[in-house]
Tab-separated table of C-alpha atoms and ligand atoms in Angstrom:
chain	number	residue	atom	x	y	z
A	1	MET	CA	-7.367	-14.993	-20.262
A	2	LYS	CA	-5.518	-14.129	-17.049
A	3	LYS	CA	-6.456	-16.037	-13.914
A	4	ILE	CA	-6.719	-13.707	-10.916
A	5	ALA	CA	-6.900	-14.364	-7.169
A	6	ILE	CA	-7.712	-11.556	-4.727
A	7	LEU	CA	-6.762	-11.438	-1.067
A	8	GLY	CA	-9.019	-8.918	0.656
A	9	SER	CA	-11.833	-8.977	-1.935
A	10	SER	CA	-14.378	-7.243	0.353
A	11	GLY	CA	-12.180	-4.195	0.979
A	12	SER	CA	-12.020	-1.055	-1.107
A	13	ILE	CA	-9.153	-2.213	-3.393
A	14	GLY	CA	-10.655	-5.706	-3.687
A	15	ILE	CA	-14.025	-4.302	-4.766
A	16	GLN	CA	-12.384	-1.974	-7.282
A	17	THR	CA	-10.320	-4.890	-8.659
A	18	LEU	CA	-13.576	-6.744	-9.280
A	19	ASN	CA	-14.969	-3.624	-11.022
A	20	VAL	CA	-12.021	-3.840	-13.425
A	21	VAL	CA	-12.541	-7.569	-13.965
A	22	ARG	CA	-16.271	-6.938	-14.595
A	23	MET	CA	-15.401	-4.415	-17.341
A	24	HIS	CA	-13.125	-6.924	-19.110
A	25	PRO	CA	-14.673	-10.403	-19.041
A	26	ASP	CA	-12.617	-11.285	-22.134
A	27	GLU	CA	-9.310	-10.474	-20.375
A	28	PHE	CA	-9.624	-11.701	-16.783
A	29	GLU	CA	-11.269	-14.467	-14.808
A	30	ILE	CA	-11.486	-14.838	-11.047
A	31	THR	CA	-10.012	-18.065	-9.692
A	32	ALA	CA	-10.112	-17.267	-5.976
A	33	LEU	CA	-11.436	-14.676	-3.521
A	34	CYS	CA	-10.439	-14.291	0.107
A	35	VAL	CA	-11.947	-12.164	2.887
A	36	ASN	CA	-11.318	-11.801	6.588
A	37	LYS	CA	-14.923	-12.219	7.759
A	38	ASP	CA	-17.294	-10.308	5.477
A	39	ILE	CA	-19.261	-13.368	4.383
A	40	ASP	CA	-22.173	-11.414	2.864
A	41	THR	CA	-19.912	-9.577	0.440
A	42	LEU	CA	-17.978	-12.762	-0.341
A	43	ARG	CA	-21.174	-14.673	-1.207
A	44	LYS	CA	-22.379	-11.929	-3.552
A	45	GLN	CA	-18.962	-11.911	-5.233
A	46	ILE	CA	-18.952	-15.709	-5.585
A	47	ASN	CA	-22.412	-15.632	-7.190
A	48	GLU	CA	-21.225	-13.100	-9.725
A	49	PHE	CA	-17.672	-14.261	-10.495
A	50	HIS	CA	-17.863	-18.049	-9.884
A	51	PRO	CA	-14.357	-18.646	-8.486
A	52	LYS	CA	-13.209	-22.243	-7.870
A	53	PHE	CA	-11.720	-21.291	-4.485
A	54	ALA	CA	-12.606	-19.006	-1.612
A	55	GLY	CA	-10.879	-18.135	1.655
A	56	ILE	CA	-12.199	-16.877	5.008
A	57	SER	CA	-9.469	-15.986	7.500
A	58	ASP	CA	-11.774	-15.660	10.492
A	59	GLU	CA	-12.456	-19.242	11.632
A	60	ASN	CA	-15.682	-18.346	13.480
A	61	ALA	CA	-17.114	-16.547	10.486
A	62	TYR	CA	-16.315	-19.623	8.406
A	63	LEU	CA	-17.910	-22.071	10.854
A	64	LYS	CA	-21.133	-20.027	10.965
A	65	SER	CA	-21.426	-19.898	7.200
A	66	LYS	CA	-19.878	-23.065	5.799
A	67	ASP	CA	-23.247	-24.637	4.859
A	68	LEU	CA	-23.937	-21.675	2.607
A	69	PHE	CA	-21.269	-22.560	0.077
A	70	ALA	CA	-21.999	-24.755	-2.936
A	71	ASN	CA	-20.176	-28.062	-3.369
A	72	ASN	CA	-18.273	-26.940	-6.439
A	73	ILE	CA	-16.190	-24.396	-4.538
A	74	THR	CA	-13.262	-25.227	-2.254
A	75	VAL	CA	-13.226	-23.027	0.838
A	76	PHE	CA	-10.058	-22.491	2.902
A	77	SER	CA	-10.370	-21.069	6.397
A	78	GLY	CA	-8.377	-19.892	9.370
A	79	ASP	CA	-4.935	-18.332	9.768
A	80	ASN	CA	-3.544	-20.184	6.767
A	81	ALA	CA	-6.323	-19.226	4.329
A	82	LEU	CA	-4.314	-16.337	2.863
A	83	CYS	CA	-1.301	-18.565	2.140
A	84	ASP	CA	-3.540	-21.371	0.823
A	85	ILE	CA	-5.048	-18.965	-1.696
A	86	ALA	CA	-1.631	-17.374	-2.407
A	87	SER	CA	-0.266	-20.835	-3.289
A	88	LEU	CA	-2.877	-21.551	-5.990
A	89	ASP	CA	-2.021	-21.695	-9.663
A	90	VAL	CA	-2.990	-18.228	-10.962
A	91	ASP	CA	-1.404	-15.608	-13.221
A	92	ILE	CA	-1.711	-12.708	-10.783
A	93	LEU	CA	-2.320	-12.596	-7.045
A	94	VAL	CA	-3.804	-9.255	-5.968
A	95	VAL	CA	-2.773	-8.602	-2.369
A	96	ALA	CA	-5.251	-6.054	-1.049
A	97	VAL	CA	-5.353	-7.039	2.628
A	98	VAL	CA	-4.381	-4.472	5.239
A	99	GLY	CA	-1.627	-5.170	7.738
A	100	MET	CA	1.319	-7.458	8.346
A	101	CYS	CA	-0.624	-10.620	7.365
A	102	GLY	CA	0.104	-9.535	3.782
A	103	LEU	CA	3.830	-10.257	4.117
A	104	ARG	CA	3.517	-14.028	4.557
A	105	ALA	CA	0.997	-14.263	1.705
A	106	VAL	CA	3.246	-12.276	-0.639
A	107	MET	CA	6.174	-14.556	0.238
A	108	CYS	CA	4.035	-17.685	-0.438
A	109	ALA	CA	3.019	-16.440	-3.876
A	110	LEU	CA	6.481	-15.272	-4.930
A	111	SER	CA	8.173	-18.468	-3.713
A	112	ARG	CA	5.963	-20.494	-6.023
A	113	GLY	CA	6.575	-18.083	-8.908
A	114	THR	CA	3.265	-16.203	-9.011
A	115	THR	CA	3.251	-12.541	-10.058
A	116	VAL	CA	1.997	-10.312	-7.245
A	117	ALA	CA	0.008	-7.105	-7.742
A	118	LEU	CA	0.546	-5.338	-4.471
A	119	ALA	CA	-1.676	-2.880	-2.636
A	120	ASN	CA	-0.490	-3.995	0.822
A	121	LYS	CA	2.075	-1.476	2.071
A	122	GLU	CA	3.264	-3.418	5.105
A	123	SER	CA	4.845	-6.289	3.187
A	124	LEU	CA	7.223	-4.070	1.217
A	125	VAL	CA	7.868	-1.585	4.003
A	126	ALA	CA	8.616	-4.151	6.689
A	127	GLY	CA	9.996	-6.965	4.549
A	128	GLY	CA	11.331	-5.133	1.492
A	129	LYS	CA	14.604	-6.987	1.093
A	130	LEU	CA	13.122	-10.419	1.829
A	131	VAL	CA	10.281	-9.839	-0.618
A	132	THR	CA	12.397	-8.441	-3.445
A	133	ASP	CA	15.074	-11.147	-3.030
A	134	THR	CA	12.352	-13.805	-3.251
A	135	ALA	CA	10.841	-12.123	-6.319
A	136	ALA	CA	14.263	-11.943	-7.987
A	137	ARG	CA	14.923	-15.646	-7.322
A	138	ALA	CA	11.572	-16.499	-8.944
A	139	GLY	CA	12.251	-14.082	-11.816
A	140	LYS	CA	9.010	-12.255	-10.984
A	141	ARG	CA	8.121	-8.590	-10.626
A	142	ILE	CA	5.978	-7.009	-8.010
A	143	LEU	CA	3.387	-4.878	-9.785
A	144	PRO	CA	2.330	-1.785	-7.830
A	145	ILE	CA	-1.305	-0.968	-7.131
A	146	ASP	CA	-0.983	2.544	-5.776
A	147	SER	CA	-1.510	5.695	-7.780
A	148	GLU	CA	2.011	7.055	-7.108
A	149	HIS	CA	3.929	3.856	-7.756
A	150	SER	CA	1.891	2.998	-10.822
A	151	ALA	CA	2.716	6.481	-12.148
A	152	VAL	CA	6.454	5.997	-11.487
A	153	TRP	CA	6.343	2.579	-13.119
A	154	GLN	CA	4.689	4.026	-16.241
A	155	CYS	CA	7.149	6.961	-16.382
A	156	LEU	CA	10.106	4.576	-16.030
A	157	HIS	CA	9.201	3.079	-19.416
A	158	CYS	CA	10.606	6.272	-21.002
A	159	GLY	CA	14.271	5.528	-20.279
A	160	PHE	CA	16.821	3.000	-19.052
A	161	ASP	CA	17.607	2.456	-15.370
A	162	ARG	CA	21.086	3.977	-15.799
A	163	GLU	CA	19.485	7.161	-17.178
A	164	LEU	CA	17.346	7.766	-14.085
A	165	LYS	CA	18.198	10.891	-12.103
A	166	ARG	CA	15.431	10.625	-9.529
A	167	ILE	CA	11.908	9.563	-8.799
A	168	ILE	CA	9.639	12.432	-7.732
A	169	LEU	CA	6.605	11.246	-5.784
A	170	THR	CA	3.775	13.739	-5.546
A	171	ALA	CA	2.066	14.339	-2.205
A	172	SER	CA	-1.241	16.094	-1.579
A	173	GLY	CA	0.275	17.382	1.658
A	174	GLY	CA	-2.719	16.190	3.636
A	175	PRO	CA	-5.281	18.408	5.357
A	176	PHE	CA	-2.765	20.379	7.464
A	177	TYR	CA	-0.200	21.301	4.864
A	178	GLY	CA	0.856	24.953	5.291
A	179	HIS	CA	0.275	24.990	9.051
A	180	ASP	CA	3.062	25.125	11.652
A	181	ARG	CA	3.961	22.782	14.515
A	182	ASN	CA	2.024	25.005	16.924
A	183	PHE	CA	-1.192	24.423	15.027
A	184	LEU	CA	-0.465	20.704	14.686
A	185	GLN	CA	-0.345	20.407	18.510
A	186	SER	CA	-4.067	21.203	18.507
A	187	VAL	CA	-5.099	18.661	15.850
A	188	THR	CA	-7.745	16.197	17.072
A	189	PRO	CA	-8.595	12.754	15.618
A	190	GLU	CA	-11.825	14.200	14.153
A	191	MET	CA	-9.832	16.853	12.279
A	192	ALA	CA	-7.299	14.326	10.992
A	193	VAL	CA	-9.734	11.853	9.467
A	194	ARG	CA	-11.106	14.341	6.923
A	195	HIS	CA	-8.993	14.075	3.754
A	196	PRO	CA	-9.155	16.641	0.905
A	197	THR	CA	-8.998	14.379	-2.174
A	198	TRP	CA	-9.416	10.717	-1.325
A	199	ASN	CA	-12.125	9.196	0.813
A	200	MET	CA	-10.260	6.747	3.052
A	201	GLY	CA	-10.230	4.757	6.278
A	202	LYS	CA	-9.122	6.318	9.582
A	203	LYS	CA	-5.604	4.849	9.724
A	204	ILE	CA	-4.679	5.976	6.223
A	205	SER	CA	-6.288	9.389	6.791
A	206	VAL	CA	-4.047	9.973	9.815
A	207	ASP	CA	-1.066	8.713	7.768
A	208	SER	CA	-1.951	11.264	5.118
A	209	ALA	CA	-2.214	14.054	7.711
A	210	THR	CA	1.200	13.256	9.253
A	211	MET	CA	2.704	12.569	5.788
A	212	MET	CA	3.588	9.082	7.025
A	213	ASN	CA	1.778	7.880	3.925
A	214	LYS	CA	4.459	9.551	1.780
A	215	ALA	CA	7.167	8.200	4.092
A	216	LEU	CA	5.880	4.640	3.564
A	217	GLU	CA	5.628	5.258	-0.182
A	218	ILE	CA	9.289	6.351	-0.288
A	219	ILE	CA	10.250	3.021	1.305
A	220	GLU	CA	7.980	1.078	-1.062
A	221	ALA	CA	9.424	2.910	-4.081
A	222	ARG	CA	12.953	1.996	-3.009
A	223	TRP	CA	12.076	-1.709	-3.151
A	224	LEU	CA	9.795	-1.598	-6.186
A	225	PHE	CA	12.271	0.298	-8.360
A	226	ASP	CA	15.592	-0.630	-6.724
A	227	THR	CA	16.857	2.915	-6.209
A	228	GLU	CA	17.316	5.337	-3.321
A	229	LYS	CA	17.125	8.361	-5.631
A	230	ILE	CA	13.657	9.304	-4.435
A	231	ASP	CA	12.318	12.810	-3.761
A	232	TYR	CA	8.824	14.080	-3.216
A	233	ILE	CA	7.002	17.320	-3.842
A	234	ILE	CA	3.750	18.833	-2.612
A	235	HIS	CA	1.069	18.903	-5.311
A	236	PRO	CA	-2.288	19.491	-3.610
A	237	GLN	CA	-4.510	18.755	-6.646
A	238	SER	CA	-3.258	15.121	-6.924
A	239	ILE	CA	-3.635	15.240	-10.731
A	240	ILE	CA	0.004	14.379	-11.477
A	241	HIS	CA	0.337	11.050	-9.711
A	242	SER	CA	4.150	11.078	-9.741
A	243	MET	CA	7.115	11.875	-11.966
A	244	VAL	CA	10.512	10.587	-13.042
A	245	GLU	CA	13.479	12.802	-13.912
A	246	TYR	CA	16.188	11.538	-16.270
A	247	ILE	CA	19.850	12.552	-16.401
A	248	ASP	CA	19.213	14.943	-19.301
A	249	GLY	CA	16.805	16.947	-17.131
A	250	SER	CA	13.653	15.670	-18.820
A	251	ILE	CA	10.828	15.078	-16.368
A	252	ILE	CA	8.071	12.630	-17.315
A	253	ALA	CA	4.770	12.885	-15.436
A	254	GLN	CA	1.696	10.675	-15.388
A	255	ILE	CA	-1.649	12.484	-15.302
A	256	ALA	CA	-5.110	11.054	-14.760
A	257	LYS	CA	-8.218	11.662	-12.743
A	258	PRO	CA	-7.810	10.355	-9.188
A	259	SER	CA	-9.108	6.774	-9.416
A	260	MET	CA	-7.686	3.553	-8.051
A	261	GLU	CA	-9.241	1.508	-10.857
A	262	LEU	CA	-6.692	2.806	-13.336
A	263	PRO	CA	-3.569	1.629	-11.445
A	264	ILE	CA	-5.354	-1.651	-10.677
A	265	GLN	CA	-6.224	-2.176	-14.333
A	266	TYR	CA	-2.695	-1.327	-15.491
A	267	ALA	CA	-1.216	-3.898	-13.097
A	268	LEU	CA	-3.647	-6.550	-14.341
A	269	SER	CA	-3.307	-5.778	-18.054
A	270	TYR	CA	0.473	-5.118	-18.080
A	271	PRO	CA	2.394	-5.204	-20.394
A	272	LYS	CA	-0.477	-4.050	-22.586
A	273	ARG	CA	-2.955	-1.235	-22.025
A	274	ILE	CA	-6.668	-1.868	-22.392
A	275	LYS	CA	-9.654	0.449	-22.637
A	276	TYR	CA	-10.961	2.151	-19.526
A	277	ASP	CA	-14.298	3.946	-19.775
A	278	ALA	CA	-13.602	6.951	-17.614
A	279	ALA	CA	-15.230	10.298	-18.228
A	280	GLU	CA	-12.994	12.435	-20.421
A	281	PHE	CA	-10.156	14.162	-18.583
A	282	LYS	CA	-10.873	17.883	-18.163
A	283	PHE	CA	-7.974	20.322	-18.080
A	284	ASP	CA	-9.878	22.610	-15.758
A	285	LYS	CA	-7.532	22.808	-12.760
A	286	ASN	CA	-4.454	24.908	-12.136
A	287	LEU	CA	-1.668	22.664	-10.971
A	288	THR	CA	0.578	23.931	-8.176
A	289	PHE	CA	3.753	22.575	-6.602
A	290	SER	CA	5.829	23.440	-3.558
A	291	GLU	CA	8.766	22.047	-1.618
A	292	PRO	CA	7.801	20.070	1.495
A	293	ASP	CA	8.547	21.602	4.914
A	294	GLU	CA	10.346	18.806	6.752
A	295	SER	CA	10.685	20.825	9.955
A	296	VAL	CA	6.880	20.591	10.294
A	297	PHE	CA	6.379	17.127	8.729
A	298	PRO	CA	9.584	15.163	9.518
A	299	LEU	CA	8.422	11.604	8.700
A	300	PRO	CA	9.376	11.396	4.986
A	301	LYS	CA	12.901	12.565	5.853
A	302	LEU	CA	13.030	9.990	8.629
A	303	ALA	CA	11.970	7.330	6.101
A	304	LYS	CA	15.089	8.038	4.042
A	305	GLN	CA	17.276	7.625	7.153
A	306	VAL	CA	15.458	4.395	7.975
A	307	LEU	CA	16.178	3.126	4.462
A	308	SER	CA	19.885	3.804	4.743
A	309	CYS	CA	19.894	1.942	8.097
A	310	GLY	CA	18.193	-1.077	6.466
A	311	GLY	CA	17.670	-4.291	8.445
A	312	ASN	CA	14.595	-4.249	10.662
A	313	ALA	CA	14.560	-0.414	10.918
A	314	PRO	CA	11.738	0.059	8.350
A	315	CYS	CA	9.700	-2.528	10.258
A	316	VAL	CA	10.266	-0.639	13.544
A	317	PHE	CA	9.265	2.582	11.777
A	318	ASN	CA	6.021	1.055	10.475
A	319	ALA	CA	5.106	-0.731	13.712
A	320	ALA	CA	5.710	2.383	15.814
A	321	ASN	CA	3.464	4.339	13.468
A	322	GLU	CA	0.650	1.779	13.645
A	323	ALA	CA	0.731	1.890	17.443
A	324	CYS	CA	0.951	5.696	17.543
A	325	VAL	CA	-1.940	6.173	15.107
A	326	GLN	CA	-4.096	3.924	17.287
A	327	LEU	CA	-3.008	5.800	20.430
A	328	PHE	CA	-3.781	9.112	18.732
A	329	LEU	CA	-7.238	7.917	17.599
A	330	ASP	CA	-7.860	6.751	21.196
A	331	ASN	CA	-6.901	10.243	22.465
A	332	LYS	CA	-3.906	8.865	24.410
A	333	ILE	CA	-1.300	10.966	22.584
A	334	GLY	CA	-1.300	14.207	20.600
A	335	PHE	CA	-0.826	14.582	16.847
A	336	CYS	CA	2.819	15.717	17.100
A	337	ASP	CA	3.633	12.858	19.498
A	338	ILE	CA	3.211	10.436	16.585
A	339	SER	CA	6.450	11.461	14.859
A	340	ILE	CA	8.264	12.130	18.170
A	341	ASN	CA	7.486	8.617	19.455
A	342	ILE	CA	8.459	6.998	16.167
A	343	GLU	CA	11.835	8.731	16.207
A	344	ASN	CA	12.455	7.800	19.863
A	345	ILE	CA	11.659	4.135	19.287
A	346	LEU	CA	13.913	4.048	16.211
A	347	ASN	CA	16.804	5.444	18.238
A	348	THR	CA	16.500	2.862	21.004
A	349	TRP	CA	15.278	-0.343	19.345
A	350	ASP	CA	17.584	-3.384	18.830
A	351	PHE	CA	18.890	-3.362	15.285
A	352	ILE	CA	18.886	-6.617	13.284
A	353	HIS	CA	20.987	-6.377	10.150
A	354	ASN	CA	19.578	-9.293	8.128
A	355	PRO	CA	16.153	-10.095	9.588
A	356	THR	CA	14.311	-13.323	8.743
A	357	ILE	CA	10.562	-13.273	8.231
A	358	GLU	CA	10.167	-14.370	11.882
A	359	ASP	CA	12.425	-11.485	13.030
A	360	ILE	CA	10.207	-9.099	11.057
A	361	TYR	CA	7.023	-10.353	12.713
A	362	ASP	CA	8.683	-10.363	16.174
A	363	THR	CA	9.985	-6.830	15.693
A	364	PHE	CA	6.562	-5.625	14.605
A	365	ASN	CA	4.726	-7.215	17.541
A	366	GLU	CA	7.287	-6.154	20.161
A	367	VAL	CA	7.399	-2.516	19.031
A	368	TYR	CA	3.610	-2.351	18.831
A	369	GLU	CA	3.101	-3.927	22.259
A	370	LYS	CA	5.768	-1.761	23.873
A	371	LEU	CA	4.072	1.460	22.775
A	372	MET	CA	0.571	0.249	23.589
A	373	THR	CA	1.562	-0.840	27.114
A	374	ASP	CA	3.572	2.346	27.739
A	375	TYR	CA	0.470	4.460	27.118
A	376	ASN	CA	-2.238	2.168	28.460
A	377	LYS	CA	-0.789	1.728	31.956
B	401	MG	MG1	-0.689	6.429	-2.685
């Protein structure tokens, strides 16, 4: 029986993690659940899964609801709730929170030797070297919960590291793939938040439309699989979740219906596979592929440059994007200004070669504030 704790249990990945746990009561048990402030969802989850611990990051939400919790559950609250839960004795910590708060929690868990199943992009993008060094010291792996990285991970079982030629991430291309820069100038927030395959939040929908999502995934893949041999290809049907090419020219692909439960379940059940009751896969789609046009969507290419810079550059890249997406959604900047601003900030920001965790948080906040104040004057 694996003991599981979930940070962000009321969000989409958290809920789907609990779906997986519900399907396999003989494999997994929930030790702890943590939310930001969605008390209603947390209480329903506690009633069903009976964890010993719960966390509520929002202090006010906790104070309003603390009488509602039974005596046999320990409730952590406030800014430190994530780290309190991340420091518990469990087999796997699922980090499904959104944003930079994930970094500190991931570091807490890895430092005490807990395996982390990671859905939080920010921690690996902004703190990749810190996180992977800490994992290596603890002798622990970071297990990916993302359809692309789970696919790469599964394909990498077909050969040795030294036999790897390249990782090939697949990208849907987003809703504007095939259009030119001229068209992109006219893209509004309403147009950008409609995604062809996945139903997602606004931030990630804009990231998909600018292909920043793929850019962040390139950076994540570098840290998860310890290689910079990473390419990507446009595959609009999102049926092949990613591929790995070996030195003999063999390309291994992972295929499944688009569902996040599968990568979640694989991370939880690894190294074994367990049954998943999905409807049978139907080979009823023609799969197509094309090379990305980086003159129209420059962010994935920029991600590779950011990786070779290292230091706090990936953090600057991510922070500038978060600010720009917000500014775009608030109608303060245009769609194409997102990548232009990110590149400008990268070219001018102070470079820190070996950032500490505090440097990472400072860099993030300073870049974000700088862009927000520049456009909100
Ligand atoms: Mg993905």
